[in-house]
C-alpha positions as a LaTeX table, in Angstrom:
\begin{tabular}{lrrr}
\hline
Residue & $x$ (\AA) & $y$ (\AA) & $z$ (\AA) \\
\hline
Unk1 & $-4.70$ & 24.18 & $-13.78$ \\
Unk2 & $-1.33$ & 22.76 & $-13.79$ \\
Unk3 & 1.33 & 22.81 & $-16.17$ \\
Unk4 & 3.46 & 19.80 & $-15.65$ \\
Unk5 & 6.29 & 20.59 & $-17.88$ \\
Unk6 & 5.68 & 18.78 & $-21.03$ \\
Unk7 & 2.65 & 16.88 & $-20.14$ \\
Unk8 & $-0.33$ & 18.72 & $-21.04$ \\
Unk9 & $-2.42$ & 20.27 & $-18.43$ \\
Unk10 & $-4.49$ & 18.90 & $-15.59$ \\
Unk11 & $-6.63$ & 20.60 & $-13.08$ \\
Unk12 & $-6.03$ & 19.51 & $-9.89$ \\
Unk13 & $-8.84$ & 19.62 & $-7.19$ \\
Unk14 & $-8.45$ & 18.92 & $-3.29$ \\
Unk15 & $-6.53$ & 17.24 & $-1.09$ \\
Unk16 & $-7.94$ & 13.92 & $-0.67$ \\
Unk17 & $-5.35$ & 12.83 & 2.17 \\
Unk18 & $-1.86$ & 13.37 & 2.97 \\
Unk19 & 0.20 & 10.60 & 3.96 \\
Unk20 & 3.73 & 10.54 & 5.34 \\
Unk21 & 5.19 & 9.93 & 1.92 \\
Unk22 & 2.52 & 11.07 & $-0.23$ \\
Unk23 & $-0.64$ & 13.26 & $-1.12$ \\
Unk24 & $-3.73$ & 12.63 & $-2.83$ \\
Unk25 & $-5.76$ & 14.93 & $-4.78$ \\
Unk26 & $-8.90$ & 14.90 & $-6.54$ \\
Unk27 & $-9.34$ & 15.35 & $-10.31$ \\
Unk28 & $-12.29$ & 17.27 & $-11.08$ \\
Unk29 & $-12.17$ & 16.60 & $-14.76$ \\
Unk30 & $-11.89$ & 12.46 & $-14.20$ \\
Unk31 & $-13.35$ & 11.71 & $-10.65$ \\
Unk32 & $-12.69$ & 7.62 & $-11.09$ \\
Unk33 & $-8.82$ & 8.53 & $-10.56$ \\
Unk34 & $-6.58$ & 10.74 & $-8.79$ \\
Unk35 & $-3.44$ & 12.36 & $-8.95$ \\
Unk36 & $-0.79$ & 11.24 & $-6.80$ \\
Unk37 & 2.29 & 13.36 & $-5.24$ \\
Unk38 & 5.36 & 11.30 & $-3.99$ \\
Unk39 & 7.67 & 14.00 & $-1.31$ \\
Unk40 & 11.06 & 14.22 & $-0.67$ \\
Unk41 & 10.63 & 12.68 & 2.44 \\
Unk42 & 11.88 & 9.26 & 4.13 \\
Unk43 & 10.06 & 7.69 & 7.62 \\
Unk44 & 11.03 & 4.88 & 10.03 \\
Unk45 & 9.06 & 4.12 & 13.21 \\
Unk46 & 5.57 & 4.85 & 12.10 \\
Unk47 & 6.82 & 8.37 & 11.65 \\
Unk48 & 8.38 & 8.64 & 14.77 \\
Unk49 & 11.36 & 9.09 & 12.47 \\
Unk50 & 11.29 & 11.38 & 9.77 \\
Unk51 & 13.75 & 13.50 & 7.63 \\
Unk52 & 13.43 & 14.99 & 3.92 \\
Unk53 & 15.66 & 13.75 & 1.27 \\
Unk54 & 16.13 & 15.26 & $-1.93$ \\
Unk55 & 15.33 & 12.95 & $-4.61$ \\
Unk56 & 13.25 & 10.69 & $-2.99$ \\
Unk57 & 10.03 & 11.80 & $-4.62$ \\
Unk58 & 11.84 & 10.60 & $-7.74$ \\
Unk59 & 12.87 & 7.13 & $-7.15$ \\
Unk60 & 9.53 & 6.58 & $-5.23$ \\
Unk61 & 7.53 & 7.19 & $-8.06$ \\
Unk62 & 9.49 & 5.24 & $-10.13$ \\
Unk63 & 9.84 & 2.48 & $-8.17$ \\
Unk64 & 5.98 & 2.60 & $-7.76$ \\
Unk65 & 5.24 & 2.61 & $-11.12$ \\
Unk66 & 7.69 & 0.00 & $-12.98$ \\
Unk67 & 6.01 & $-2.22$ & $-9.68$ \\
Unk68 & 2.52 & $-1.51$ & $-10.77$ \\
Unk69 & 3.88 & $-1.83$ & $-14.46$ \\
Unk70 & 4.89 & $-5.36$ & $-13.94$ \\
Unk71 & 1.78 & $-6.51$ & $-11.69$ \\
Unk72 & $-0.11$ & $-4.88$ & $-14.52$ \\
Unk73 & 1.72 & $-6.98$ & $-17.09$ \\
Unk74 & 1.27 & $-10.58$ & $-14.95$ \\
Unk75 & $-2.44$ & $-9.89$ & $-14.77$ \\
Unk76 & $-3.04$ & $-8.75$ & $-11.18$ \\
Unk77 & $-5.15$ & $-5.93$ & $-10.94$ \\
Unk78 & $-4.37$ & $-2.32$ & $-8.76$ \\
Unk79 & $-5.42$ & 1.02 & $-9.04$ \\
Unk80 & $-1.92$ & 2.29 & $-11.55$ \\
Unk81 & $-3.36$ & 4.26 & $-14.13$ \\
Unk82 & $-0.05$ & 5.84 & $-15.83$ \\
Unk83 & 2.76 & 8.14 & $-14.67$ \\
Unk84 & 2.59 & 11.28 & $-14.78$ \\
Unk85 & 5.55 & 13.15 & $-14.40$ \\
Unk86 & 8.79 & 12.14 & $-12.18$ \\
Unk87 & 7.61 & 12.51 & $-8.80$ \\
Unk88 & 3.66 & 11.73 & $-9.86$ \\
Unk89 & 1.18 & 9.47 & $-11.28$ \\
Unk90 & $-2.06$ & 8.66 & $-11.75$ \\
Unk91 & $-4.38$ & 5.70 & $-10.10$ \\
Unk92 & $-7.92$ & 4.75 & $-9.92$ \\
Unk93 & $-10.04$ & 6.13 & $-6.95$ \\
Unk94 & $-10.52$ & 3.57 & $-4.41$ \\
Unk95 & $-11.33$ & 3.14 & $-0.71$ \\
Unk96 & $-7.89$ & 2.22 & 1.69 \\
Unk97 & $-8.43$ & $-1.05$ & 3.62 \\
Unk98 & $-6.63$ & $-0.38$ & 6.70 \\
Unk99 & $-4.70$ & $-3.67$ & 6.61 \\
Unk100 & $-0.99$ & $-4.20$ & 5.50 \\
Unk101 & $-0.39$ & $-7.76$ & 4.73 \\
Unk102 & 2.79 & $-9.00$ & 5.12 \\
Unk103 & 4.34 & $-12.19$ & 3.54 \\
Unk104 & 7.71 & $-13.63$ & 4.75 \\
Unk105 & 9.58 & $-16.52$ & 2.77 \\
Unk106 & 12.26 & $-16.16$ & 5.91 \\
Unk107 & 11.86 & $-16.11$ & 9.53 \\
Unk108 & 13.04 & $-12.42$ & 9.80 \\
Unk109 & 13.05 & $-9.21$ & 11.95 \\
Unk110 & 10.14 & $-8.57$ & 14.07 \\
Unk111 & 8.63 & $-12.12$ & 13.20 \\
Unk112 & 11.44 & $-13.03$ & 15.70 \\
Unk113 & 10.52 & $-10.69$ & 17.97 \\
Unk114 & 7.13 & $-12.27$ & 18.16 \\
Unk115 & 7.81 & $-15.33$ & 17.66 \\
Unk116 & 10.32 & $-16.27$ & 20.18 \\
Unk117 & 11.78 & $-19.66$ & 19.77 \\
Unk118 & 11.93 & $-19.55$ & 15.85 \\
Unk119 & 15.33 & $-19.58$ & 14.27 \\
Unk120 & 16.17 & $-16.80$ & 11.92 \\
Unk121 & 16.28 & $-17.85$ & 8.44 \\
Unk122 & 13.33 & $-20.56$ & 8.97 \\
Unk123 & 11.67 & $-21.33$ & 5.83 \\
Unk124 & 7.85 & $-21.01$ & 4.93 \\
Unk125 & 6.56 & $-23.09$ & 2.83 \\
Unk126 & 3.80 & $-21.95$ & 1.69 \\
Unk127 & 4.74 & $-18.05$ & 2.52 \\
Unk128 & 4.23 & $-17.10$ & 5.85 \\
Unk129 & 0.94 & $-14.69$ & 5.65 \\
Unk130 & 0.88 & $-11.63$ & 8.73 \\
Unk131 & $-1.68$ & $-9.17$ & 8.35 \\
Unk132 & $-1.69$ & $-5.49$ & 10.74 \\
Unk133 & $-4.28$ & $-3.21$ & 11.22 \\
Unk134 & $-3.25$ & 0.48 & 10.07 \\
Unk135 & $-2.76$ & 2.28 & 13.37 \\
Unk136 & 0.47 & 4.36 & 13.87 \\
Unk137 & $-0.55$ & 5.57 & 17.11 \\
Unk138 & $-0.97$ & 1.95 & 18.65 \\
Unk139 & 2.37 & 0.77 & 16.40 \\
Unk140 & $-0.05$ & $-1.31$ & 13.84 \\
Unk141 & $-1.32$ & $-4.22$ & 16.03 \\
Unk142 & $-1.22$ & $-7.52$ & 14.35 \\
Unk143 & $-4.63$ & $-9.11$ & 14.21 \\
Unk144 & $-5.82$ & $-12.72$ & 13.07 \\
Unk145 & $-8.31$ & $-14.16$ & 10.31 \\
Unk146 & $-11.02$ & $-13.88$ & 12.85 \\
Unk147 & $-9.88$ & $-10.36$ & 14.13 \\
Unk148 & $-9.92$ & $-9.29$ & 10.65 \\
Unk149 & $-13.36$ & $-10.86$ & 9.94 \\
Unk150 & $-14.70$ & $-9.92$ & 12.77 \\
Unk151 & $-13.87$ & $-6.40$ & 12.67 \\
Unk152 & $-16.46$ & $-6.03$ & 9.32 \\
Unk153 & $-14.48$ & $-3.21$ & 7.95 \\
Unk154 & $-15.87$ & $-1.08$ & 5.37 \\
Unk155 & $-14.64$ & $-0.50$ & 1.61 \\
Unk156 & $-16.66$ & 1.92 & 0.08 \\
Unk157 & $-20.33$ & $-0.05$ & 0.67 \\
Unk158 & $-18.69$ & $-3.03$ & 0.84 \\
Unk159 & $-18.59$ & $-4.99$ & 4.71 \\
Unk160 & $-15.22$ & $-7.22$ & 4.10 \\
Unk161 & $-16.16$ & $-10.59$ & 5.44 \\
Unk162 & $-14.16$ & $-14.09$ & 4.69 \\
Unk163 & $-14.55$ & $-13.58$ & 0.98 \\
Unk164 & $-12.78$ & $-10.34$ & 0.66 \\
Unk165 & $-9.89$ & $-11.84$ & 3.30 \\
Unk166 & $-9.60$ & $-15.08$ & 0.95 \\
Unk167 & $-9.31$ & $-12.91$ & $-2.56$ \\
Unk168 & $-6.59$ & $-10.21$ & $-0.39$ \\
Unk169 & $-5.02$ & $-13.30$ & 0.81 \\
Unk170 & $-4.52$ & $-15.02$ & $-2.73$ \\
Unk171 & $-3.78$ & $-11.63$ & $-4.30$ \\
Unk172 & $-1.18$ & $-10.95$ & $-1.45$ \\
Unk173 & 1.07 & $-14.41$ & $-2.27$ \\
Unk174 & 0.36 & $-13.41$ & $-6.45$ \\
Unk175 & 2.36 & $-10.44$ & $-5.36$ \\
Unk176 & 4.90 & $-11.87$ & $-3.22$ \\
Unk177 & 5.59 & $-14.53$ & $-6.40$ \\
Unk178 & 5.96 & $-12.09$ & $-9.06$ \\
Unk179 & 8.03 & $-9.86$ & $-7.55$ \\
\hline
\end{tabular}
């Protein structure tokens, strides 16, 4: 069991995973959610760069939360459950889709980079959707529609074909428009 100061007790199980920024652990007493640990810790570089900062942990979770607060309150759904204490909260269980989706309003950064002709500050109209596959090792590759489609990654027993890329896609710009 945990005490967390005030907040009444918890029993915390296993590590799920450990990420750069933050760990994952099991309840045992409510197995549809988890209990998530934010570190003092900052990264740049797919980790290549990494350095612990006291007080991070803090303004992560909070930043996380009044985020998943306000998608909450506009109607899109994620796995926020309620905060916990400063530097914690808890979420629904889910599976990770190893895709970060990306969407630029501005021609920016490493869009430039690979897109070499385009004038910084170029405007997207609709936003510009980018999607990476999860890969620190190999520096996140970009991949297309048909990369992503074709690569029938799982989600729990779920295959994601062009159905789960449209509904990511739509939720991705709901995102990018409320916040």
């Amino acid at each position: 069991l945990f005490t967390m100061g005030s907040m009444t007790q918890m029993k915390i199980g296993d590590k799920i995973i450990e990420g750069k920024t933050k760990i994952v652990y099991a309840l045992p007493d409510d197995p549809a959610n988890v209990y998530i640990v934010s570190k003092d810790r900052i990264t740049a570089g797919d980790g290549a760069r990494a350095n612990d900062l006291e007080g991070k942990a803090v303004i992560s979770t909070a930043t996380a939360t009044a985020v998943f607060n306000l998608l909450t309150s506009a109607g899109i759904k994620n796995h926020f459950v309620r905060q916990h204490e400063d530097k914690s909260f808890i979420a629904q269980r889910c599976e990770m889709i190893p895709i970060e989706w990306v969407t630029r309003r501005l021609a920016t950064g490493s869009f430039l980079k690979r897109n070499v002709g385009v004038k910084e500050g170029y405007r997207f109209s609709p936003p510009k959707l980018e999607t990476f596959f999860k890969d620190d090792e190999n520096h996140d590759p970009q991949w297309s529609y048909e990369q992503l489609v074709e690569a029938k990654l799982k989600a729990g027993d779920r295959v994601i074909g062009r159905d789960e890329v449209e509904i990511m896609s739509r939720t991705t710009v709901a995102v990018f428009e409320v916040l």
